[in-house]
Amino acid sequence: MLGPEQPVILHMLDIPPAAEALNGVKMELVDAAFPLLKGVIASTDAVEACTDVNVAVMVGGFPRKEGMERKDVMSKNVSIYKSQASALEKHAAKDCKVLVVANPANTNALILKEFAPSITQKNITCLTRLDHNRALGQISERLSVQVSDVKNVIIWGNHSSTQYPDVNHATVKTQAGEKPVRELVKDDEWLNSAFITTVQQRGAAIIKARKLSSALSAASSACDHIRDWVCATPEGYWVSMGVYSDGSYNIPAGLIYSFPVTCCNGEWTIVQGLKIDEFSRKKLDLTAQELTEEKTLAYSCLS
Ligand code: LMR
């Protein structure tokens, strides 16, 4: 996650009923003898867990259960994120980088940002790299090419089924140089419909198949997100990250929205100047609209 030479001390936080299982995870981490793992703190105390952390990966949240309304789960999670924001605000390192994974990820990140005002807003992000990697995977399968040869897809917006996976700027490395994905796929009907819905609904498809939410791919993409943020994106590549909107691409400022970004010296920058066609514009606005509604709902849950 932090490159091949950076030692880490892991701080793991869970709720008291999970303390024993958490200790089991700690035992396994010790047993794995990871050369870069210099220490493990397993705790049910948010203060102990948050003290001096440099990178916080927020995976905790209340899952939606049968019979629960969206508002019920939103209400539980925004209160969790409000209190975790306070713990990070008071105890984490001042330049702590935060990645929110738990759903509703964008809105949880927004609440965390609002209630941890001393953490710079550029350091609070949410995970859409999972969706980005899913889009790369779909293109790689469709074209029977190595996934590492596909680049610069974009996930716009919310980590939800309104997200917009966009291939209009994506390319594939071929023997004849880089070629646009659209030119190679030669099927705009698929790219504008089935491809988009497959990526949008991949999380639900995995839950249906596994009876559990994504785990390996989510963890791997969280590593990718932090690694590229800290160690930089390779030249000519961008990735998707949920970040605080500054109004780029006419997305309302004040939302945590997924944009294409490049990273350098530990900072992300939104890729500017990409052409947005009419089809894409509608999709960018639709997912922004959903995030605006989530924001209002989240605030109503906190009042
Ligand atoms: C995913 O995209 O796999 C998850 O966010 C799905 C979920 O609701 O846990």
Short mmCIF file of N, CA, C and O in Angstrom, two decimals, residues 194-288:
data_model
loop_
_atom_site.label_atom_id
_atom_site.label_comp_id
_atom_site.label_asym_id
_atom_site.label_seq_id
_atom_site.Cartn_x
_atom_site.Cartn_y
_atom_site.Cartn_z
N ALA A 194 -24.78 -1.83 -21.68
CA ALA A 194 -24.46 -2.99 -20.83
C ALA A 194 -23.16 -2.78 -20.04
O ALA A 194 -23.08 -3.14 -18.86
N PHE A 195 -22.16 -2.19 -20.68
CA PHE A 195 -20.90 -1.95 -19.96
C PHE A 195 -21.16 -1.07 -18.73
O PHE A 195 -20.71 -1.38 -17.62
N ILE A 196 -21.90 0.00 -18.95
CA ILE A 196 -22.15 0.95 -17.84
C ILE A 196 -22.93 0.26 -16.72
O ILE A 196 -22.54 0.33 -15.54
N THR A 197 -24.00 -0.43 -17.07
CA THR A 197 -24.81 -1.04 -15.99
C THR A 197 -24.04 -2.17 -15.29
O THR A 197 -24.19 -2.35 -14.08
N THR A 198 -23.21 -2.89 -16.03
CA THR A 198 -22.44 -3.96 -15.37
C THR A 198 -21.53 -3.37 -14.29
O THR A 198 -21.46 -3.88 -13.16
N VAL A 199 -20.84 -2.26 -14.62
CA VAL A 199 -19.94 -1.65 -13.63
C VAL A 199 -20.77 -1.05 -12.49
O VAL A 199 -20.45 -1.23 -11.31
N GLN A 200 -21.85 -0.37 -12.86
CA GLN A 200 -22.68 0.26 -11.81
C GLN A 200 -23.23 -0.76 -10.82
O GLN A 200 -23.38 -0.48 -9.64
N GLN A 201 -23.53 -1.95 -11.33
CA GLN A 201 -24.21 -2.94 -10.47
C GLN A 201 -23.30 -4.10 -10.04
O GLN A 201 -23.78 -5.11 -9.55
N ARG A 202 -22.02 -3.92 -10.23
CA ARG A 202 -21.10 -5.02 -9.92
C ARG A 202 -21.11 -5.36 -8.43
O ARG A 202 -21.03 -6.53 -8.05
N GLY A 203 -21.19 -4.34 -7.59
CA GLY A 203 -21.20 -4.60 -6.14
C GLY A 203 -22.39 -5.47 -5.77
O GLY A 203 -22.26 -6.46 -5.03
N ALA A 204 -23.55 -5.13 -6.31
CA ALA A 204 -24.77 -5.91 -6.02
C ALA A 204 -24.64 -7.33 -6.58
O ALA A 204 -25.05 -8.31 -5.95
N ALA A 205 -24.03 -7.46 -7.78
CA ALA A 205 -23.87 -8.79 -8.39
C ALA A 205 -22.97 -9.66 -7.52
O ALA A 205 -23.20 -10.88 -7.38
N ILE A 206 -21.96 -9.05 -6.91
CA ILE A 206 -21.04 -9.82 -6.06
C ILE A 206 -21.75 -10.24 -4.77
O ILE A 206 -21.62 -11.39 -4.33
N ILE A 207 -22.54 -9.35 -4.22
CA ILE A 207 -23.29 -9.71 -3.01
C ILE A 207 -24.24 -10.88 -3.33
O ILE A 207 -24.36 -11.83 -2.55
N LYS A 208 -24.87 -10.82 -4.50
CA LYS A 208 -25.81 -11.88 -4.88
C LYS A 208 -25.06 -13.22 -5.02
O LYS A 208 -25.53 -14.25 -4.53
N ALA A 209 -23.87 -13.19 -5.62
CA ALA A 209 -23.14 -14.43 -5.86
C ALA A 209 -22.49 -14.97 -4.59
O ALA A 209 -22.53 -16.17 -4.33
N ARG A 210 -21.90 -14.08 -3.79
CA ARG A 210 -21.11 -14.53 -2.64
C ARG A 210 -21.92 -14.55 -1.35
O ARG A 210 -21.47 -15.05 -0.33
N LYS A 211 -23.11 -13.89 -1.41
CA LYS A 211 -23.92 -13.64 -0.20
C LYS A 211 -23.13 -12.77 0.78
O LYS A 211 -23.42 -12.70 1.97
N LEU A 212 -22.12 -12.17 0.28
CA LEU A 212 -21.28 -11.25 1.06
C LEU A 212 -20.81 -10.16 0.10
O LEU A 212 -20.66 -10.40 -1.10
N SER A 213 -20.52 -9.02 0.66
CA SER A 213 -20.05 -7.92 -0.15
C SER A 213 -18.62 -8.19 -0.65
O SER A 213 -17.92 -9.06 -0.12
N SER A 214 -18.19 -7.43 -1.66
CA SER A 214 -16.84 -7.60 -2.20
C SER A 214 -15.81 -7.44 -1.07
O SER A 214 -15.99 -6.61 -0.18
N ALA A 215 -14.76 -8.25 -1.10
CA ALA A 215 -13.76 -8.18 -0.03
C ALA A 215 -12.37 -8.04 -0.65
O ALA A 215 -11.73 -7.00 -0.52
N LEU A 216 -11.92 -9.07 -1.38
CA LEU A 216 -10.58 -9.03 -1.95
C LEU A 216 -10.42 -7.83 -2.90
O LEU A 216 -9.46 -7.07 -2.79
N SER A 217 -11.38 -7.65 -3.81
CA SER A 217 -11.24 -6.57 -4.79
C SER A 217 -11.33 -5.20 -4.12
O SER A 217 -10.66 -4.25 -4.53
N ALA A 218 -12.16 -5.12 -3.07
CA ALA A 218 -12.29 -3.84 -2.36
C ALA A 218 -10.99 -3.52 -1.63
O ALA A 218 -10.48 -2.39 -1.69
N ALA A 219 -10.41 -4.54 -0.97
CA ALA A 219 -9.16 -4.31 -0.24
C ALA A 219 -8.03 -3.95 -1.20
O ALA A 219 -7.25 -3.02 -0.96
N SER A 220 -7.99 -4.67 -2.33
CA SER A 220 -6.93 -4.42 -3.29
C SER A 220 -7.04 -3.00 -3.87
O SER A 220 -6.04 -2.29 -4.04
N SER A 221 -8.28 -2.57 -4.13
CA SER A 221 -8.43 -1.23 -4.71
C SER A 221 -8.16 -0.15 -3.67
O SER A 221 -7.71 0.95 -4.01
N ALA A 222 -8.42 -0.44 -2.39
CA ALA A 222 -8.07 0.53 -1.34
C ALA A 222 -6.55 0.69 -1.30
O ALA A 222 -6.03 1.81 -1.17
N CYS A 223 -5.83 -0.42 -1.44
CA CYS A 223 -4.35 -0.34 -1.51
C CYS A 223 -3.94 0.49 -2.73
O CYS A 223 -3.06 1.36 -2.62
N ASP A 224 -4.57 0.24 -3.87
CA ASP A 224 -4.22 1.00 -5.09
C ASP A 224 -4.44 2.50 -4.87
O ASP A 224 -3.62 3.33 -5.28
N HIS A 225 -5.58 2.83 -4.25
CA HIS A 225 -5.94 4.24 -4.02
C HIS A 225 -4.86 4.94 -3.19
O HIS A 225 -4.34 5.99 -3.58
N ILE A 226 -4.51 4.31 -2.07
CA ILE A 226 -3.52 4.95 -1.18
C ILE A 226 -2.14 4.95 -1.84
O ILE A 226 -1.41 5.95 -1.77
N ARG A 227 -1.77 3.84 -2.48
CA ARG A 227 -0.44 3.77 -3.07
C ARG A 227 -0.24 4.86 -4.12
O ARG A 227 0.77 5.57 -4.13
N ASP A 228 -1.23 5.03 -5.01
CA ASP A 228 -1.07 6.04 -6.05
C ASP A 228 -1.08 7.46 -5.45
O ASP A 228 -0.38 8.35 -5.93
N TRP A 229 -1.90 7.65 -4.42
CA TRP A 229 -1.98 8.96 -3.76
C TRP A 229 -0.63 9.32 -3.12
O TRP A 229 -0.10 10.42 -3.28
N VAL A 230 -0.06 8.34 -2.41
CA VAL A 230 1.19 8.60 -1.67
C VAL A 230 2.40 8.53 -2.59
O VAL A 230 3.30 9.37 -2.50
N CYS A 231 2.42 7.54 -3.46
CA CYS A 231 3.65 7.29 -4.26
C CYS A 231 3.57 7.89 -5.67
O CYS A 231 4.54 7.79 -6.41
N ALA A 232 2.44 8.44 -6.08
CA ALA A 232 2.23 9.12 -7.38
C ALA A 232 1.69 8.17 -8.46
O ALA A 232 2.03 6.99 -8.48
N THR A 233 0.89 8.76 -9.34
CA THR A 233 0.39 8.01 -10.50
C THR A 233 1.49 8.00 -11.57
O THR A 233 2.21 8.99 -11.72
N PRO A 234 1.61 6.90 -12.32
CA PRO A 234 2.64 6.88 -13.37
C PRO A 234 2.33 7.94 -14.43
O PRO A 234 1.17 8.31 -14.64
N GLU A 235 3.38 8.40 -15.08
CA GLU A 235 3.26 9.38 -16.17
C GLU A 235 2.23 8.90 -17.21
O GLU A 235 2.28 7.75 -17.63
N GLY A 236 1.31 9.77 -17.57
CA GLY A 236 0.34 9.43 -18.62
C GLY A 236 -0.88 8.68 -18.13
O GLY A 236 -1.76 8.34 -18.92
N TYR A 237 -0.94 8.41 -16.83
CA TYR A 237 -2.08 7.67 -16.27
C TYR A 237 -2.88 8.58 -15.35
O TYR A 237 -2.31 9.42 -14.66
N TRP A 238 -4.17 8.36 -15.32
CA TRP A 238 -4.95 8.92 -14.21
C TRP A 238 -5.75 7.82 -13.56
O TRP A 238 -5.87 6.71 -14.13
N VAL A 239 -6.29 8.11 -12.39
CA VAL A 239 -7.11 7.15 -11.65
C VAL A 239 -8.36 7.89 -11.16
O VAL A 239 -8.42 9.12 -11.26
N SER A 240 -9.33 7.15 -10.66
CA SER A 240 -10.54 7.79 -10.14
C SER A 240 -10.50 7.81 -8.62
O SER A 240 -10.18 6.79 -8.00
N MET A 241 -10.80 8.97 -8.04
CA MET A 241 -10.87 9.10 -6.59
C MET A 241 -12.07 9.98 -6.23
O MET A 241 -12.35 10.96 -6.93
N GLY A 242 -12.76 9.63 -5.16
CA GLY A 242 -13.82 10.50 -4.64
C GLY A 242 -13.16 11.61 -3.85
O GLY A 242 -12.50 11.34 -2.84
N VAL A 243 -13.27 12.85 -4.33
CA VAL A 243 -12.59 13.98 -3.68
C VAL A 243 -13.56 15.15 -3.54
O VAL A 243 -14.61 15.19 -4.19
N TYR A 244 -13.15 16.12 -2.75
CA TYR A 244 -14.00 17.28 -2.49
C TYR A 244 -14.07 18.14 -3.76
O TYR A 244 -13.05 18.60 -4.26
N SER A 245 -15.28 18.33 -4.25
CA SER A 245 -15.44 19.05 -5.52
C SER A 245 -15.13 20.53 -5.35
O SER A 245 -15.60 21.17 -4.41
N ASP A 246 -14.35 21.04 -6.31
CA ASP A 246 -14.07 22.49 -6.33
C ASP A 246 -14.88 23.16 -7.44
O ASP A 246 -14.60 24.28 -7.82
N GLY A 247 -15.87 22.44 -7.98
CA GLY A 247 -16.68 23.01 -9.06
C GLY A 247 -16.18 22.61 -10.45
O GLY A 247 -16.77 23.00 -11.46
N SER A 248 -15.08 21.83 -10.52
CA SER A 248 -14.59 21.36 -11.82
C SER A 248 -15.72 20.64 -12.56
O SER A 248 -16.55 19.98 -11.95
N TYR A 249 -15.70 20.76 -13.87
CA TYR A 249 -16.70 20.11 -14.75
C TYR A 249 -18.14 20.48 -14.34
O TYR A 249 -19.06 19.69 -14.51
N ASN A 250 -18.27 21.68 -13.74
CA ASN A 250 -19.60 22.16 -13.31
C ASN A 250 -20.30 21.22 -12.34
O ASN A 250 -21.53 21.15 -12.31
N ILE A 251 -19.52 20.50 -11.57
CA ILE A 251 -20.09 19.68 -10.50
C ILE A 251 -20.17 20.58 -9.27
O ILE A 251 -19.19 21.27 -8.96
N PRO A 252 -21.33 20.60 -8.58
CA PRO A 252 -21.44 21.53 -7.45
C PRO A 252 -20.28 21.36 -6.46
O PRO A 252 -19.92 20.24 -6.09
N ALA A 253 -19.70 22.49 -6.07
CA ALA A 253 -18.67 22.46 -5.03
C ALA A 253 -19.33 21.98 -3.74
O ALA A 253 -20.53 22.20 -3.54
N GLY A 254 -18.54 21.32 -2.90
CA GLY A 254 -19.09 20.92 -1.60
C GLY A 254 -19.66 19.51 -1.60
O GLY A 254 -20.31 19.12 -0.63
N LEU A 255 -19.45 18.76 -2.67
CA LEU A 255 -19.80 17.33 -2.66
C LEU A 255 -18.51 16.54 -2.70
O LEU A 255 -17.51 17.01 -3.24
N ILE A 256 -18.52 15.32 -2.16
CA ILE A 256 -17.40 14.41 -2.42
C ILE A 256 -17.81 13.61 -3.66
O ILE A 256 -18.78 12.85 -3.62
N TYR A 257 -17.11 13.84 -4.75
CA TYR A 257 -17.52 13.37 -6.07
C TYR A 257 -16.31 12.69 -6.71
O TYR A 257 -15.18 13.16 -6.55
N SER A 258 -16.52 11.62 -7.43
CA SER A 258 -15.39 10.92 -8.06
C SER A 258 -15.01 11.60 -9.38
O SER A 258 -15.86 11.79 -10.25
N PHE A 259 -13.74 11.95 -9.48
CA PHE A 259 -13.17 12.61 -10.66
C PHE A 259 -11.95 11.81 -11.13
O PHE A 259 -11.34 11.09 -10.34
N PRO A 260 -11.51 12.07 -12.37
CA PRO A 260 -10.19 11.56 -12.77
C PRO A 260 -9.12 12.44 -12.12
O PRO A 260 -9.23 13.68 -12.18
N VAL A 261 -8.14 11.82 -11.50
CA VAL A 261 -7.08 12.60 -10.84
C VAL A 261 -5.71 12.03 -11.18
O VAL A 261 -5.58 10.83 -11.44
N THR A 262 -4.72 12.90 -11.12
CA THR A 262 -3.33 12.44 -11.11
C THR A 262 -2.78 12.77 -9.73
O THR A 262 -3.29 13.69 -9.06
N CYS A 263 -1.77 12.03 -9.30
CA CYS A 263 -1.21 12.29 -7.96
C CYS A 263 0.30 12.48 -8.08
O CYS A 263 0.97 11.78 -8.85
N CYS A 264 0.79 13.45 -7.29
CA CYS A 264 2.23 13.75 -7.28
C CYS A 264 2.56 14.36 -5.93
O CYS A 264 1.77 15.17 -5.42
N ASN A 265 3.67 13.98 -5.34
CA ASN A 265 4.10 14.52 -4.04
C ASN A 265 3.01 14.41 -2.98
O ASN A 265 2.80 15.33 -2.19
N GLY A 266 2.25 13.33 -3.00
CA GLY A 266 1.23 13.11 -1.96
C GLY A 266 -0.03 13.95 -2.14
O GLY A 266 -0.84 14.05 -1.23
N GLU A 267 -0.20 14.58 -3.31
CA GLU A 267 -1.41 15.39 -3.54
C GLU A 267 -2.09 14.98 -4.83
O GLU A 267 -1.41 14.72 -5.83
N TRP A 268 -3.42 14.96 -4.82
CA TRP A 268 -4.15 14.66 -6.04
C TRP A 268 -4.53 15.97 -6.72
O TRP A 268 -4.72 17.00 -6.06
N THR A 269 -4.69 15.90 -8.04
CA THR A 269 -5.14 17.05 -8.83
C THR A 269 -6.16 16.54 -9.83
O THR A 269 -5.91 15.53 -10.51
N ILE A 270 -7.29 17.21 -9.93
CA ILE A 270 -8.31 16.79 -10.90
C ILE A 270 -7.80 17.05 -12.31
O ILE A 270 -7.28 18.14 -12.60
N VAL A 271 -7.94 16.04 -13.17
CA VAL A 271 -7.53 16.20 -14.58
C VAL A 271 -8.52 17.18 -15.22
O VAL A 271 -9.74 16.98 -15.14
N GLN A 272 -7.99 18.23 -15.81
CA GLN A 272 -8.87 19.27 -16.37
C GLN A 272 -8.95 19.17 -17.89
O GLN A 272 -8.08 18.55 -18.52
N GLY A 273 -9.96 19.78 -18.44
CA GLY A 273 -10.02 19.99 -19.89
C GLY A 273 -10.51 18.82 -20.72
O GLY A 273 -10.42 18.87 -21.95
N LEU A 274 -11.04 17.78 -20.07
CA LEU A 274 -11.54 16.65 -20.87
C LEU A 274 -12.86 17.05 -21.52
O LEU A 274 -13.70 17.72 -20.89
N LYS A 275 -13.05 16.62 -22.75
CA LYS A 275 -14.28 16.95 -23.46
C LYS A 275 -15.41 16.08 -22.93
O LYS A 275 -15.25 14.86 -22.80
N ILE A 276 -16.52 16.72 -22.60
CA ILE A 276 -17.66 15.97 -22.05
C ILE A 276 -18.80 16.08 -23.07
O ILE A 276 -19.31 17.19 -23.31
N ASP A 277 -19.20 14.98 -23.66
CA ASP A 277 -20.29 15.06 -24.65
C ASP A 277 -21.65 15.09 -23.94
O ASP A 277 -21.73 14.97 -22.73
N GLU A 278 -22.69 15.26 -24.75
CA GLU A 278 -24.03 15.47 -24.17
C GLU A 278 -24.50 14.26 -23.35
O GLU A 278 -25.07 14.39 -22.26
N PHE A 279 -24.21 13.06 -23.87
CA PHE A 279 -24.58 11.82 -23.18
C PHE A 279 -23.91 11.78 -21.79
O PHE A 279 -24.54 11.52 -20.77
N SER A 280 -22.61 12.10 -21.78
CA SER A 280 -21.86 12.06 -20.53
C SER A 280 -22.35 13.15 -19.57
O SER A 280 -22.46 12.92 -18.37
N ARG A 281 -22.62 14.34 -20.12
CA ARG A 281 -23.04 15.48 -19.28
C ARG A 281 -24.25 15.09 -18.43
O ARG A 281 -24.31 15.35 -17.23
N LYS A 282 -25.20 14.43 -19.08
CA LYS A 282 -26.43 14.03 -18.36
C LYS A 282 -26.07 13.08 -17.23
O LYS A 282 -26.60 13.14 -16.13
N LYS A 283 -25.16 12.17 -17.52
CA LYS A 283 -24.80 11.16 -16.51
C LYS A 283 -24.01 11.80 -15.35
O LYS A 283 -24.19 11.44 -14.19
N LEU A 284 -23.14 12.76 -15.67
CA LEU A 284 -22.39 13.46 -14.62
C LEU A 284 -23.36 14.21 -13.69
O LEU A 284 -23.18 14.23 -12.47
N ASP A 285 -24.39 14.83 -14.31
CA ASP A 285 -25.34 15.62 -13.52
C ASP A 285 -26.26 14.73 -12.69
O ASP A 285 -26.61 15.08 -11.56
N LEU A 286 -26.63 13.59 -13.26
CA LEU A 286 -27.55 12.70 -12.54
C LEU A 286 -26.91 12.19 -11.23
O LEU A 286 -27.54 12.19 -10.17
N THR A 287 -25.66 11.80 -11.31
CA THR A 287 -25.00 11.26 -10.12
C THR A 287 -24.70 12.40 -9.12
O THR A 287 -24.77 12.20 -7.90
N ALA A 288 -24.46 13.62 -9.64
CA ALA A 288 -24.28 14.78 -8.75
C ALA A 288 -25.58 15.07 -8.01
O ALA A 288 -25.58 15.38 -6.81
#
